[in-house]
Amino acid sequence: MYLINLKTNEAVQLSYDSYGCGENPREWDNLATLWLFDDGSNSDDGKHPQNMEDSLIQLLGENDYAQLINPSSHRFENFRDAFYQLGYKHGYLLQPVTRFKHTQVQYYRGTDAGFDYAICGMIFVSLKDIRQEYHVSRITKAVRCHVLEVFDDELKLFTNYANGEVYSIDYYADASNLELTDSVSGIYLSDNEFPDDPQVIFRYAEDYFDISDKDSWVPAKTLNKVFLEPDIATVKN
């Protein structure tokens, strides 16, 4: 999907980043630490042991790790509850991460198991860091829920990266000659953004290129040396 300016004949497009230039979002300034141990796809969140068992022993100690792997013999409701309670005991908000892999991959908080599912790592943040980040002396239920939502957002973003769901915004100064003028790659879309949405295309193009006059931009399915009449639609609501 392209947007073409009917007055200037400029064009923009939001498309898959064919050069694979998406930056690993785990290299950003994230709240959580993510440790993964599946198929050699370890996250880049600093140095950590090479397997999940040693990593959990590092965080929880040997005695509490033994409780974690056998939660039914202790006071925990289930494996996920054991993660939460034992992590909290040692000063962390700690959650298990499950990988679903079938053609593409998905990472999320959970303890699902099955043919396409596996617990593959953990995501966590220290309680001290939570207090500093949100300027609170006590971590309430509301704060914990918010942090868990941050965990979910970070895992969704890493899932997009792992699946190559990375985009570029392309700019054509003259839509009639098919010659790319400029391009910005490494763009991640949010859950409510779609690459063929004219509003989304224009918003990213406006962020990176010197374009204006929103009302003059209309969608088109293709660019051609012979200027094609674009689809009858506008970027406006």
XYZ file of N, CA, C and O in Angstrom, residues 55-152:
392
model
N 20.468 -20.520 36.088
C 19.993 -19.142 36.208
C 19.032 -18.995 37.380
O 19.099 -18.027 38.144
N 18.143 -19.963 37.542
C 17.192 -19.910 38.658
C 17.891 -20.107 39.994
O 17.538 -19.473 40.995
N 18.894 -20.963 40.026
C 19.668 -21.146 41.256
C 20.386 -19.843 41.614
O 20.474 -19.461 42.785
N 20.864 -19.135 40.586
C 21.529 -17.850 40.832
C 20.575 -16.849 41.456
O 20.954 -16.083 42.360
N 19.323 -16.847 41.001
C 18.338 -15.882 41.507
C 17.725 -16.315 42.836
O 17.483 -15.481 43.712
N 17.468 -17.613 42.996
C 16.676 -18.087 44.133
C 17.467 -18.866 45.175
O 16.980 -19.060 46.296
N 18.659 -19.321 44.825
C 19.395 -20.204 45.722
C 18.961 -21.646 45.521
O 17.874 -21.932 45.003
N 19.784 -22.573 45.959
C 19.517 -23.988 45.708
C 18.275 -24.499 46.436
O 17.490 -25.274 45.884
N 18.070 -24.074 47.684
C 16.939 -24.579 48.448
C 15.610 -24.160 47.830
O 14.687 -24.972 47.681
N 15.492 -22.884 47.480
C 14.238 -22.417 46.898
C 14.068 -22.886 45.458
O 12.938 -23.038 44.982
N 15.165 -23.134 44.779
C 15.043 -23.736 43.440
C 14.431 -25.128 43.553
O 13.589 -25.521 42.735
N 14.829 -25.864 44.581
C 14.261 -27.201 44.796
C 12.752 -27.110 45.046
O 11.987 -27.972 44.590
N 12.308 -26.078 45.763
C 10.872 -25.881 45.958
C 10.174 -25.520 44.651
O 9.047 -25.948 44.397
N 10.861 -24.732 43.840
C 10.266 -24.284 42.586
C 9.958 -25.456 41.664
O 8.890 -25.503 41.044
N 10.871 -26.398 41.544
C 10.677 -27.481 40.585
C 9.741 -28.563 41.126
O 9.368 -29.485 40.403
N 9.352 -28.447 42.390
C 8.389 -29.385 42.953
C 7.363 -28.631 43.787
O 7.240 -28.839 44.995
N 6.617 -27.720 43.130
C 5.733 -26.814 43.883
C 4.587 -27.528 44.588
O 4.081 -27.036 45.595
N 4.164 -28.683 44.091
C 3.005 -29.357 44.681
C 3.286 -29.864 46.087
O 2.356 -30.087 46.870
N 4.581 -30.040 46.398
C 4.913 -30.551 47.730
C 5.046 -29.426 48.746
O 5.384 -29.678 49.898
N 4.787 -28.209 48.332
C 4.932 -27.063 49.226
C 3.623 -26.270 49.242
O 2.560 -26.816 48.988
N 3.684 -24.996 49.494
C 2.480 -24.203 49.729
C 1.948 -23.529 48.471
O 0.990 -22.769 48.553
N 2.532 -23.789 47.323
C 2.193 -23.043 46.117
C 1.031 -23.688 45.370
O 0.870 -24.911 45.359
N 0.254 -22.851 44.735
C -0.889 -23.345 43.968
C -0.437 -24.080 42.711
O -1.018 -25.089 42.323
N 0.601 -23.558 42.073
C 1.097 -24.150 40.832
C 2.499 -23.612 40.555
O 3.059 -22.840 41.348
N 3.056 -24.029 39.431
C 4.416 -23.644 39.078
C 4.542 -22.126 38.915
O 5.520 -21.516 39.358
N 3.541 -21.517 38.296
C 3.590 -20.063 38.075
C 3.536 -19.310 39.405
O 4.243 -18.321 39.597
N 2.707 -19.796 40.321
C 2.620 -19.182 41.640
C 3.939 -19.326 42.393
O 4.372 -18.408 43.107
N 4.601 -20.461 42.216
C 5.903 -20.667 42.857
C 6.934 -19.675 42.322
O 7.732 -19.116 43.079
N 6.925 -19.456 41.023
C 7.806 -18.448 40.428
C 7.594 -17.098 41.103
O 8.550 -16.425 41.502
N 6.326 -16.720 41.206
C 5.994 -15.405 41.741
C 6.419 -15.278 43.206
O 7.114 -14.330 43.585
N 6.019 -16.224 44.036
C 6.273 -16.112 45.470
C 7.759 -16.231 45.811
O 8.280 -15.467 46.636
N 8.436 -17.176 45.184
C 9.861 -17.337 45.481
C 10.669 -16.168 44.920
O 11.649 -15.728 45.541
N 10.280 -15.673 43.762
C 10.955 -14.498 43.227
C 10.800 -13.307 44.147
O 11.760 -12.580 44.432
N 9.570 -13.091 44.645
C 9.308 -11.972 45.551
C 10.130 -12.106 46.830
O 10.659 -11.118 47.346
N 10.248 -13.335 47.319
C 11.032 -13.585 48.526
C 12.476 -13.126 48.355
O 13.101 -12.627 49.289
N 13.003 -13.261 47.153
C 14.400 -12.899 46.889
C 14.540 -11.512 46.262
O 15.613 -11.160 45.760
N 13.459 -10.728 46.294
C 13.557 -9.339 45.842
C 13.318 -9.116 44.363
O 13.795 -8.123 43.806
N 12.562 -10.028 43.714
C 12.286 -9.883 42.285
C 10.792 -10.072 42.002
O 10.118 -10.851 42.679
N 10.315 -9.380 40.991
C 9.059 -9.745 40.365
C 9.459 -10.648 39.207
O 10.003 -10.188 38.200
N 9.229 -11.929 39.359
C 9.770 -12.964 38.475
C 8.633 -13.744 37.832
O 7.710 -14.184 38.512
N 8.705 -13.904 36.511
C 7.672 -14.631 35.777
C 8.311 -15.604 34.784
O 9.322 -15.280 34.138
N 7.728 -16.801 34.641
C 8.214 -17.738 33.620
C 7.777 -17.293 32.232
O 6.733 -16.661 32.067
N 8.556 -17.631 31.235
C 8.251 -17.287 29.843
C 8.070 -18.572 29.045
O 8.895 -19.485 29.112
N 6.968 -18.634 28.323
C 6.678 -19.767 27.445
C 6.911 -19.360 25.997
O 6.636 -18.226 25.609
N 7.412 -20.316 25.222
C 7.567 -20.111 23.772
C 6.592 -21.024 23.036
O 6.548 -22.231 23.273
N 5.777 -20.434 22.164
C 4.954 -21.204 21.235
C 5.605 -21.088 19.861
O 5.831 -19.980 19.369
N 5.919 -22.224 19.257
C 6.631 -22.198 17.981
C 5.921 -23.096 16.979
O 5.871 -24.323 17.145
N 5.342 -22.468 15.969
C 4.694 -23.198 14.880
C 4.742 -22.284 13.663
O 3.925 -21.390 13.513
N 5.702 -22.495 12.804
C 6.051 -21.605 11.686
C 6.682 -20.321 12.217
O 7.840 -20.030 11.938
N 5.908 -19.557 12.976
C 6.472 -18.403 13.660
C 6.572 -18.706 15.152
O 6.198 -19.783 15.614
N 7.106 -17.753 15.894
C 7.336 -17.962 17.318
C 6.624 -16.879 18.117
O 6.438 -15.759 17.631
N 6.191 -17.241 19.307
C 5.567 -16.272 20.210
C 6.108 -16.493 21.614
O 6.186 -17.627 22.093
N 6.495 -15.404 22.275
C 6.962 -15.456 23.658
C 5.946 -14.735 24.541
O 5.512 -13.635 24.222
N 5.597 -15.358 25.655
C 4.634 -14.733 26.555
C 4.799 -15.307 27.960
O 5.399 -16.371 28.158
N 4.253 -14.578 28.942
C 4.290 -15.059 30.323
C 3.379 -16.270 30.453
O 2.227 -16.228 30.047
N 3.896 -17.352 31.022
C 3.054 -18.514 31.188
C 3.864 -19.772 31.390
O 5.102 -19.766 31.307
N 3.149 -20.860 31.660
C 3.787 -22.162 31.906
C 3.145 -23.245 31.050
O 3.019 -24.394 31.473
N 2.724 -22.891 29.842
C 2.094 -23.868 28.962
C 3.106 -24.903 28.493
O 4.289 -24.609 28.298
N 2.643 -26.109 28.298
C 3.496 -27.190 27.815
C 2.722 -28.010 26.802
O 1.508 -28.165 26.890
N 3.421 -28.540 25.813
C 2.778 -29.328 24.777
C 3.694 -29.465 23.587
O 4.885 -29.101 23.650
N 3.155 -29.969 22.484
C 3.980 -30.245 21.307
C 4.676 -28.989 20.794
O 5.844 -29.023 20.424
N 3.950 -27.871 20.744
C 4.513 -26.626 20.209
C 4.883 -25.625 21.297
O 5.256 -24.492 20.986
N 4.747 -26.027 22.555
C 4.962 -25.113 23.668
C 6.119 -25.588 24.537
O 6.367 -26.787 24.679
N 6.807 -24.633 25.153
C 7.857 -24.979 26.106
C 8.157 -23.778 26.990
O 8.156 -22.636 26.510
N 8.381 -24.032 28.266
C 8.897 -22.976 29.145
C 10.359 -22.781 28.775
O 11.167 -23.714 28.847
N 10.693 -21.582 28.351
C 12.017 -21.377 27.753
C 12.850 -20.325 28.460
O 13.973 -20.043 28.035
N 12.332 -19.713 29.529
C 13.122 -18.678 30.176
C 12.320 -17.944 31.227
O 11.309 -18.436 31.725
N 12.787 -16.739 31.531
C 12.158 -15.952 32.591
C 12.315 -14.465 32.281
O 13.255 -14.053 31.583
N 11.396 -13.693 32.799
C 11.473 -12.238 32.705
C 11.289 -11.697 34.115
O 10.435 -12.184 34.863
N 12.113 -10.725 34.495
C 12.074 -10.279 35.887
C 12.642 -8.874 36.035
O 13.334 -8.356 35.147
N 12.335 -8.273 37.173
C 12.901 -6.987 37.549
C 12.993 -6.982 39.067
O 12.164 -7.597 39.753
N 13.992 -6.332 39.598
C 14.126 -6.282 41.057
C 13.087 -5.346 41.649
O 12.671 -4.365 41.023
N 12.654 -5.656 42.857
C 11.696 -4.792 43.546
C 12.304 -3.410 43.784
O 11.599 -2.393 43.741
N 13.593 -3.364 44.022
C 14.288 -2.084 44.208
C 14.155 -1.219 42.957
O 13.881 -0.011 43.042
N 14.350 -1.832 41.784
C 14.242 -1.075 40.533
C 12.816 -0.597 40.287
O 12.599 0.477 39.718
N 11.831 -1.400 40.686
C 10.438 -0.974 40.534
C 10.182 0.275 41.371
O 9.564 1.244 40.910
N 10.647 0.258 42.612
C 10.434 1.426 43.483
C 11.096 2.674 42.904
O 10.523 3.762 42.946
N 12.296 2.498 42.365
C 13.002 3.641 41.790
C 12.329 4.133 40.520
O 12.207 5.340 40.297
N 11.879 3.199 39.682
C 11.271 3.569 38.401
C 9.975 4.336 38.593
O 9.696 5.306 37.882
N 9.162 3.922 39.582
C 7.837 4.512 39.752
C 7.753 5.409 40.984
O 6.664 5.870 41.326
N 8.899 5.651 41.622
C 8.980 6.589 42.751
C 7.967 6.240 43.838
O 7.173 7.094 44.272
N 7.979 4.970 44.240
C 7.072 4.514 45.293
C 7.894 3.835 46.390
O 8.964 3.286 46.138
N 7.393 3.914 47.610
C 8.054 3.221 48.721
C 7.448 1.840 48.940
O 8.088 0.949 49.508
N 6.200 1.664 48.481
C 5.518 0.380 48.629
C 4.969 -0.065 47.283
O 4.383 0.733 46.552
N 5.171 -1.315 46.952
C 4.709 -1.843 45.672
C 3.301 -2.393 45.853
O 3.105 -3.470 46.429
N 2.326 -1.660 45.403
C 0.924 -2.051 45.541
C 0.533 -3.021 44.429
O 1.281 -3.245 43.462
N -0.678 -3.556 44.552
C -1.194 -4.452 43.515
C -1.276 -3.736 42.172
O -0.971 -4.321 41.123
N -1.679 -2.471 42.204
C -1.785 -1.701 40.959
C -0.422 -1.550 40.285
O -0.308 -1.659 39.060
N 0.606 -1.305 41.088
C 1.960 -1.180 40.529
C 2.404 -2.512 39.949
O 2.972 -2.570 38.846
N 2.162 -3.612 40.671
C 2.544 -4.935 40.170
C 1.837 -5.243 38.852
O 2.468 -5.743 37.911
N 0.558 -4.944 38.778
C -0.185 -5.198 37.546
C 0.377 -4.390 36.383
O 0.473 -4.880 35.246
N 0.742 -3.158 36.663
C 1.322 -2.318 35.612
C 2.654 -2.904 35.137
O 2.913 -2.958 33.920
N 3.480 -3.352 36.060
C 4.777 -3.921 35.680
C 4.574 -5.185 34.847
O 5.286 -5.407 33.854
N 3.604 -5.995 35.197
C 3.323 -7.199 34.410
C 2.861 -6.841 32.999
O 3.186 -7.545 32.034
N 2.127 -5.748 32.870
C 1.752 -5.278 31.532
C 2.984 -4.841 30.750
O 3.063 -5.063 29.527
N 3.938 -4.231 31.435
C 5.203 -3.866 30.779
C 5.931 -5.125 30.316
O 6.467 -5.172 29.204
N 5.957 -6.154 31.164
C 6.541 -7.438 30.762
C 5.897 -7.928 29.458
O 6.593 -8.345 28.521
N 4.563 -7.896 29.422
C 3.849 -8.389 28.247
C 4.215 -7.589 27.002
O 4.424 -8.157 25.917
